[in-house]
Coordinates of C-alpha atoms in Angstrom, one line a residue:
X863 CA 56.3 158.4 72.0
X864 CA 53.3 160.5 73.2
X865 CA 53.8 162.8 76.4
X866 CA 52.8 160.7 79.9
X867 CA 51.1 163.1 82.3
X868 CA 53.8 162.1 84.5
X869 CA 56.5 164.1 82.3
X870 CA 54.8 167.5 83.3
X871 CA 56.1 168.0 86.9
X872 CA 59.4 166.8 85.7
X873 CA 59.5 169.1 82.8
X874 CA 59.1 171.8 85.5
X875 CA 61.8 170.8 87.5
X876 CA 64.3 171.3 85.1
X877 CA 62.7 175.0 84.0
X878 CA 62.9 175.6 87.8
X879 CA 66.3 174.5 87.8
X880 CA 67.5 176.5 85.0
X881 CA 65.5 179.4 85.8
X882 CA 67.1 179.6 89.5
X883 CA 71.0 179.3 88.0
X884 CA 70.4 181.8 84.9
X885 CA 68.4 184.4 87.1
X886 CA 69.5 183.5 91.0
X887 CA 67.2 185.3 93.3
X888 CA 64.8 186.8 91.0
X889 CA 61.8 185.2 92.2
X890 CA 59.3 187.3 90.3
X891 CA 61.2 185.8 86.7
X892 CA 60.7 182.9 88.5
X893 CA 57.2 182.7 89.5
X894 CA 56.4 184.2 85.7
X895 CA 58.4 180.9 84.1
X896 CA 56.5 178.5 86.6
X897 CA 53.4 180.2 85.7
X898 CA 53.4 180.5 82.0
X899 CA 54.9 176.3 81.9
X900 CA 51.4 175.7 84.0
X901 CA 50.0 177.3 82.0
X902 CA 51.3 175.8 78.7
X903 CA 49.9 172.7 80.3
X904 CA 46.5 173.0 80.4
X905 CA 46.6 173.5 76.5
X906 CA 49.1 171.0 75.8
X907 CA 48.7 168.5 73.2
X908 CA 49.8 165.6 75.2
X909 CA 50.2 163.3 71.5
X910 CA 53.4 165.4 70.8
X911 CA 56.4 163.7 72.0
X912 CA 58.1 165.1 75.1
X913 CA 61.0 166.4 73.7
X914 CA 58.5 168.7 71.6
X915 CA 56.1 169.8 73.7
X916 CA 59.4 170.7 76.7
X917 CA 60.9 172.3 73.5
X918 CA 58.3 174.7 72.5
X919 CA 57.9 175.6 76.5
X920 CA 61.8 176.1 76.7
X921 CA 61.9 178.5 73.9
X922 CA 59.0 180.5 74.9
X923 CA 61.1 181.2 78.3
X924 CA 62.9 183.4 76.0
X925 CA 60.3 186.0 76.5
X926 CA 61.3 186.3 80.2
X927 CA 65.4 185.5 80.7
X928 CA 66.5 186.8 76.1
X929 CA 68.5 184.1 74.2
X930 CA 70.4 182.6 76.7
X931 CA 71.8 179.0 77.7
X932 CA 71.0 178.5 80.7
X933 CA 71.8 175.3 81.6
X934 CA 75.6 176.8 80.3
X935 CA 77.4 176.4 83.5
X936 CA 76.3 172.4 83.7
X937 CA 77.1 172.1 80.3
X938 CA 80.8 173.4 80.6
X939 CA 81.7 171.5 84.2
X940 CA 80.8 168.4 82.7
X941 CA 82.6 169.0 79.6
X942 CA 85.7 170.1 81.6
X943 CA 85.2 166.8 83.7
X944 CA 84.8 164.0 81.3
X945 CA 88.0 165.6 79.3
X946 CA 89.9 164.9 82.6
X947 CA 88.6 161.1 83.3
X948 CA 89.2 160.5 79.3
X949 CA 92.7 159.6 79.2
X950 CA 92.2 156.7 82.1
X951 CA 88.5 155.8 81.0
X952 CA 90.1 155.2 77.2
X953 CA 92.9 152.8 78.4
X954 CA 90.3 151.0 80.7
X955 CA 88.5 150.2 77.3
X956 CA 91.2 149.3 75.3
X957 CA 92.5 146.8 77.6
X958 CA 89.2 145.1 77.3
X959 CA 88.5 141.9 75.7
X960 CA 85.5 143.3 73.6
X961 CA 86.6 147.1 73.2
X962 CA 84.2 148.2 71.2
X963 CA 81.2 146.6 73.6
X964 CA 82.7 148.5 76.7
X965 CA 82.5 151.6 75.0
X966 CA 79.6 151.4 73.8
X967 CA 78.8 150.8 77.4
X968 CA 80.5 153.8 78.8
X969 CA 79.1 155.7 76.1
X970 CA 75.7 154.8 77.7
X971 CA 76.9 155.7 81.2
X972 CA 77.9 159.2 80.0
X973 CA 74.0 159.6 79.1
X974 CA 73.3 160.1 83.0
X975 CA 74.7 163.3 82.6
X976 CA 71.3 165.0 82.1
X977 CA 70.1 167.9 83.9
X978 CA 66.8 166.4 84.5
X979 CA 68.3 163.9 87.0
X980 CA 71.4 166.3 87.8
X981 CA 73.0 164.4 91.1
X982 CA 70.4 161.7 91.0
X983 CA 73.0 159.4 89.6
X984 CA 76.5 159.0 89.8
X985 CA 78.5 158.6 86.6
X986 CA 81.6 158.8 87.4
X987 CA 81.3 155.5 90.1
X988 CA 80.0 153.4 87.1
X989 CA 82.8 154.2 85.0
X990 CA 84.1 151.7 87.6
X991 CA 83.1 149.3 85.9
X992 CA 82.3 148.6 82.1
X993 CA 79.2 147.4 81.0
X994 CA 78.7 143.8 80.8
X995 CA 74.7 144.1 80.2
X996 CA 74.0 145.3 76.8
X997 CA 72.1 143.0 74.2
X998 CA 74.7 141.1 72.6
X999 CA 72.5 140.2 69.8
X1000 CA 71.3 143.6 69.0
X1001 CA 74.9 144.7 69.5
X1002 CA 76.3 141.9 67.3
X1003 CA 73.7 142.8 64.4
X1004 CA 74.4 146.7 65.2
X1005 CA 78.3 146.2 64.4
X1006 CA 77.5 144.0 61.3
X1007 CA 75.8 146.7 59.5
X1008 CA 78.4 149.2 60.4
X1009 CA 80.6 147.5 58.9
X1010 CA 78.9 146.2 56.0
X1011 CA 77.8 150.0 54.8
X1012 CA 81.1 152.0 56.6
X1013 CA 79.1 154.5 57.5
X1014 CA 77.3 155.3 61.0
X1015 CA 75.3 158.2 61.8
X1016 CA 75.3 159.4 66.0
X1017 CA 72.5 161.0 66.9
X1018 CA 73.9 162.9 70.1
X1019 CA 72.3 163.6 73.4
X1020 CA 73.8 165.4 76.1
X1021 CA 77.3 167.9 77.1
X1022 CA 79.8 165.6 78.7
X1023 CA 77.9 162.6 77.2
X1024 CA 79.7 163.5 74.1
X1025 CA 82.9 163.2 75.4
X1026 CA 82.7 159.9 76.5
X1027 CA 81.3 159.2 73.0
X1028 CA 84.6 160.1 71.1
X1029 CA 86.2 156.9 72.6
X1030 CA 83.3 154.7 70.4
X1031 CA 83.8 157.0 67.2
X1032 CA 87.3 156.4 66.9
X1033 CA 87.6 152.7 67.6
X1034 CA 85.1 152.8 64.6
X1035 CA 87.3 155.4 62.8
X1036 CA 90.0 153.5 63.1
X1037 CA 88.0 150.6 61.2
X1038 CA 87.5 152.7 58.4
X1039 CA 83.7 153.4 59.6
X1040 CA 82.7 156.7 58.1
X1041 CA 81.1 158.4 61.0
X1042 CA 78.8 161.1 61.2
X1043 CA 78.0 162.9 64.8
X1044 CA 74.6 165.1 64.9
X1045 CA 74.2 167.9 67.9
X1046 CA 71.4 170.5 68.2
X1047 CA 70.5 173.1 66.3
X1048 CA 70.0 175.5 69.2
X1049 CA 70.8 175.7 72.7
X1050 CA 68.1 173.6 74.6
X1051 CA 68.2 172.2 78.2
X1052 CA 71.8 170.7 78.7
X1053 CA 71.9 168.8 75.3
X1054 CA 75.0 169.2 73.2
X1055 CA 76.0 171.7 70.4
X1056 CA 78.7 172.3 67.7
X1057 CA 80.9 174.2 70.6
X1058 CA 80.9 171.3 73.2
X1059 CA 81.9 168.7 69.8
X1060 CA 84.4 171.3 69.4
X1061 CA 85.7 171.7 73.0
X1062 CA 85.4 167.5 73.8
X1063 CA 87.6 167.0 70.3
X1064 CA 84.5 165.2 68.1
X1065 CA 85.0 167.7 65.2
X1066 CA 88.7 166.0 64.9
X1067 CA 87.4 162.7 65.1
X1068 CA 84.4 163.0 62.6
X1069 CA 81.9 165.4 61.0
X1070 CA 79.8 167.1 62.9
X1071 CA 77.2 168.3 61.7
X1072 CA 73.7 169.9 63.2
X1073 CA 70.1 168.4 62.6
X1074 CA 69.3 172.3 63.1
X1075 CA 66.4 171.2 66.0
X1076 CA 65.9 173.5 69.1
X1077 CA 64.0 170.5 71.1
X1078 CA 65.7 168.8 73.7
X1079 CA 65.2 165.3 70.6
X1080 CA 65.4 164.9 67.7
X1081 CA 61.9 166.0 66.7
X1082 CA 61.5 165.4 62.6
X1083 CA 59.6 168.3 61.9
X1084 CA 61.7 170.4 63.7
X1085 CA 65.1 169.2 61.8
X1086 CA 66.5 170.9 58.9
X1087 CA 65.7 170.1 55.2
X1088 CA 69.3 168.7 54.5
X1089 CA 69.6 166.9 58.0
X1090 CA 66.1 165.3 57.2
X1091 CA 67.8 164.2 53.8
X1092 CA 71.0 163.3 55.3
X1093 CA 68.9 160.9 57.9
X1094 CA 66.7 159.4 55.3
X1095 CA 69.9 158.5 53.4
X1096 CA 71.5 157.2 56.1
X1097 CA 71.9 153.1 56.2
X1098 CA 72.7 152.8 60.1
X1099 CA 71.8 155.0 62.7
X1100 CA 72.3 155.2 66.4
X1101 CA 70.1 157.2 68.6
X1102 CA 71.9 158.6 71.8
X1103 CA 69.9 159.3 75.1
X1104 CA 66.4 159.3 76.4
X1105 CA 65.1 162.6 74.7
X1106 CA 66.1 161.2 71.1
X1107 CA 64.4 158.1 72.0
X1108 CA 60.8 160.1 73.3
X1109 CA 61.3 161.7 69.6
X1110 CA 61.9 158.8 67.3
X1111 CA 60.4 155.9 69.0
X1112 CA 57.6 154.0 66.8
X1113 CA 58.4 156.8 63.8
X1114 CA 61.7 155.4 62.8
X1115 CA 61.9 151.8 63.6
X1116 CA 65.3 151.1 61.7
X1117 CA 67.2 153.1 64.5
X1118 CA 69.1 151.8 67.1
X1119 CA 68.7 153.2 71.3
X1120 CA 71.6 153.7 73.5
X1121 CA 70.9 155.3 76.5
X1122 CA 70.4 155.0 80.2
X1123 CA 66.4 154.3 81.5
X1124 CA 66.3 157.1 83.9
X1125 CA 62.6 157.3 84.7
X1126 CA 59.4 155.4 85.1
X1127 CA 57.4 156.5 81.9
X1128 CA 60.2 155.3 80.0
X1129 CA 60.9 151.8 82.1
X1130 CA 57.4 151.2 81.4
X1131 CA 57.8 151.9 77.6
X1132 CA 60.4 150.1 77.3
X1133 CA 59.7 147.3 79.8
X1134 CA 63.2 147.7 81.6
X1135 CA 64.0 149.1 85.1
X1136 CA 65.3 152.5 85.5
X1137 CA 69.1 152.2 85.7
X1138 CA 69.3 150.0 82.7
X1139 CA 71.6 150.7 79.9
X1140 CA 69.6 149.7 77.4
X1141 CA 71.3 149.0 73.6
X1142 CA 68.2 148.1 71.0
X1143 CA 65.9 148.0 68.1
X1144 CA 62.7 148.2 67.6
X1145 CA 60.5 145.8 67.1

């Protein structure tokens, strides 16, 4: 998926935002990020997906704040949260008629934990309620070839998210699925690493393993040599989240999409309203 002139603004939001937590009150560090994102616009090659374009701009912030997370405070609080609505979140699923399907569903819901629509959506109140709007069809097939091959690969998305997504890998687990849970390389916006699958209890679950990428997506020719392999091998894959989506969408058209449609360049890619918790394939 090519970069919409509409991602620009919103990829300097969430610099802004980070900026302003890592270096409160610095205004100069501040007006130097804005500055050198705006920039990194007027040269961008807007054919490179978003999550590789807002990649290379993240890591070049370096050169202002050093090699620091700085979206590391979100990351942690919703880590810390999620662990605390597990428990009743878990039982809610289990004591569903289609267990799998409804966490698959919250699984989606967790992908509005984003810090580029931080307290635009509330998580938490659609945990209320599990998903009943996924494609059943799409699902159906999804679930055949898991089980078919026993082997899943998770491409994962967010902190927080991914603790919402250890409910899904150990129903499958517990069917004998062999699953495989990929994080990021390097830290990058709020996306998840090896220390949050560590912290959220996926590393006890399943392997985790990196795809060794410092863009916010998994961006091909920014993954390792061995994760490349390892994805290539790889029967069945699911895609977590908006920014793996941007990154794979119309390059690997075997993969399936879970995530939440959480802004108008997407909705119009995708042809569904923002909101949506959108399970599919491409076509």
């Amino acid at each position: 998926m090519r970069t919409h002139l509409d991602c620009l603004p919103c990829f300097l939001k969430m610099a802004l935002a980070g900026i302003r937590e890592t270096c409160p009150g610095q205004e100069d560090i501040h007006e130097k990020v804005v500055k050198h994102w705006a920039a990194g616009f007027a040269s961008a090659d807007l054919s490179e997906s978003p999550p590789s374009l807002a990649g290379r701009l993240f890591r070049e912030v370096a050169e202002y704040v050093g090699e620091v997370d700085i979206f590391k405070t979100q990351k942690e609080e919703a880590n810390k949260r999620v662990l605390e609505l597990l428990p009743e979140v878990q039982a809610k699923v289990l004591g569903s008629e289609e267990p799998l399907l409804a966490a698959m569903g919250v699984s989606i819901i967790g992908n509005y934990m984003d810090c580029a629509v931080m307290g635009e959506y509330d998580w938490e109140a659609e945990l209320e309620n599990l998903e009943h709007g996924l494609d059943q069809d799409a699902f159906g097939k999804f679930l055949s070839e898991v089980r078919e091959h026993k082997s899943l690969l998770v491409l994962g998305d967010n902190a927080g998210e991914i603790g919402l997504d250890t409910i899904l890998t150990g129903l499958l687990r517990d069917e004998g699925i062999n699953v495989t849970y990929a994080v990021r390389g390097k830290n990058i916006l709020n996306d998840a690493t090896v220390v949050d699958a560590k912290v959220v209890g996926m590393t006890d679950l399943c392997e985790v393993v990196t795809s060794g990428v410092d863009t916010p997506g998994t961006v091909l020719n920014r993954c390792s040599p061995e994760f490349r392999a390892r994805l290539d091998e790889s029967p069945v894959v699911l895609s977590k989240g908006q920014g793996n989506f941007e990154s794979l969408w119309g390059v690997r058209p075997d993969v399936y999409y879970a995530f939440k449609v959480k802004c108008p360049v997407v909705a119009d890619v995708t042809g569904h309203p923002m909101k949506t918790s959108l399970f599919c394939q491409e076509k």
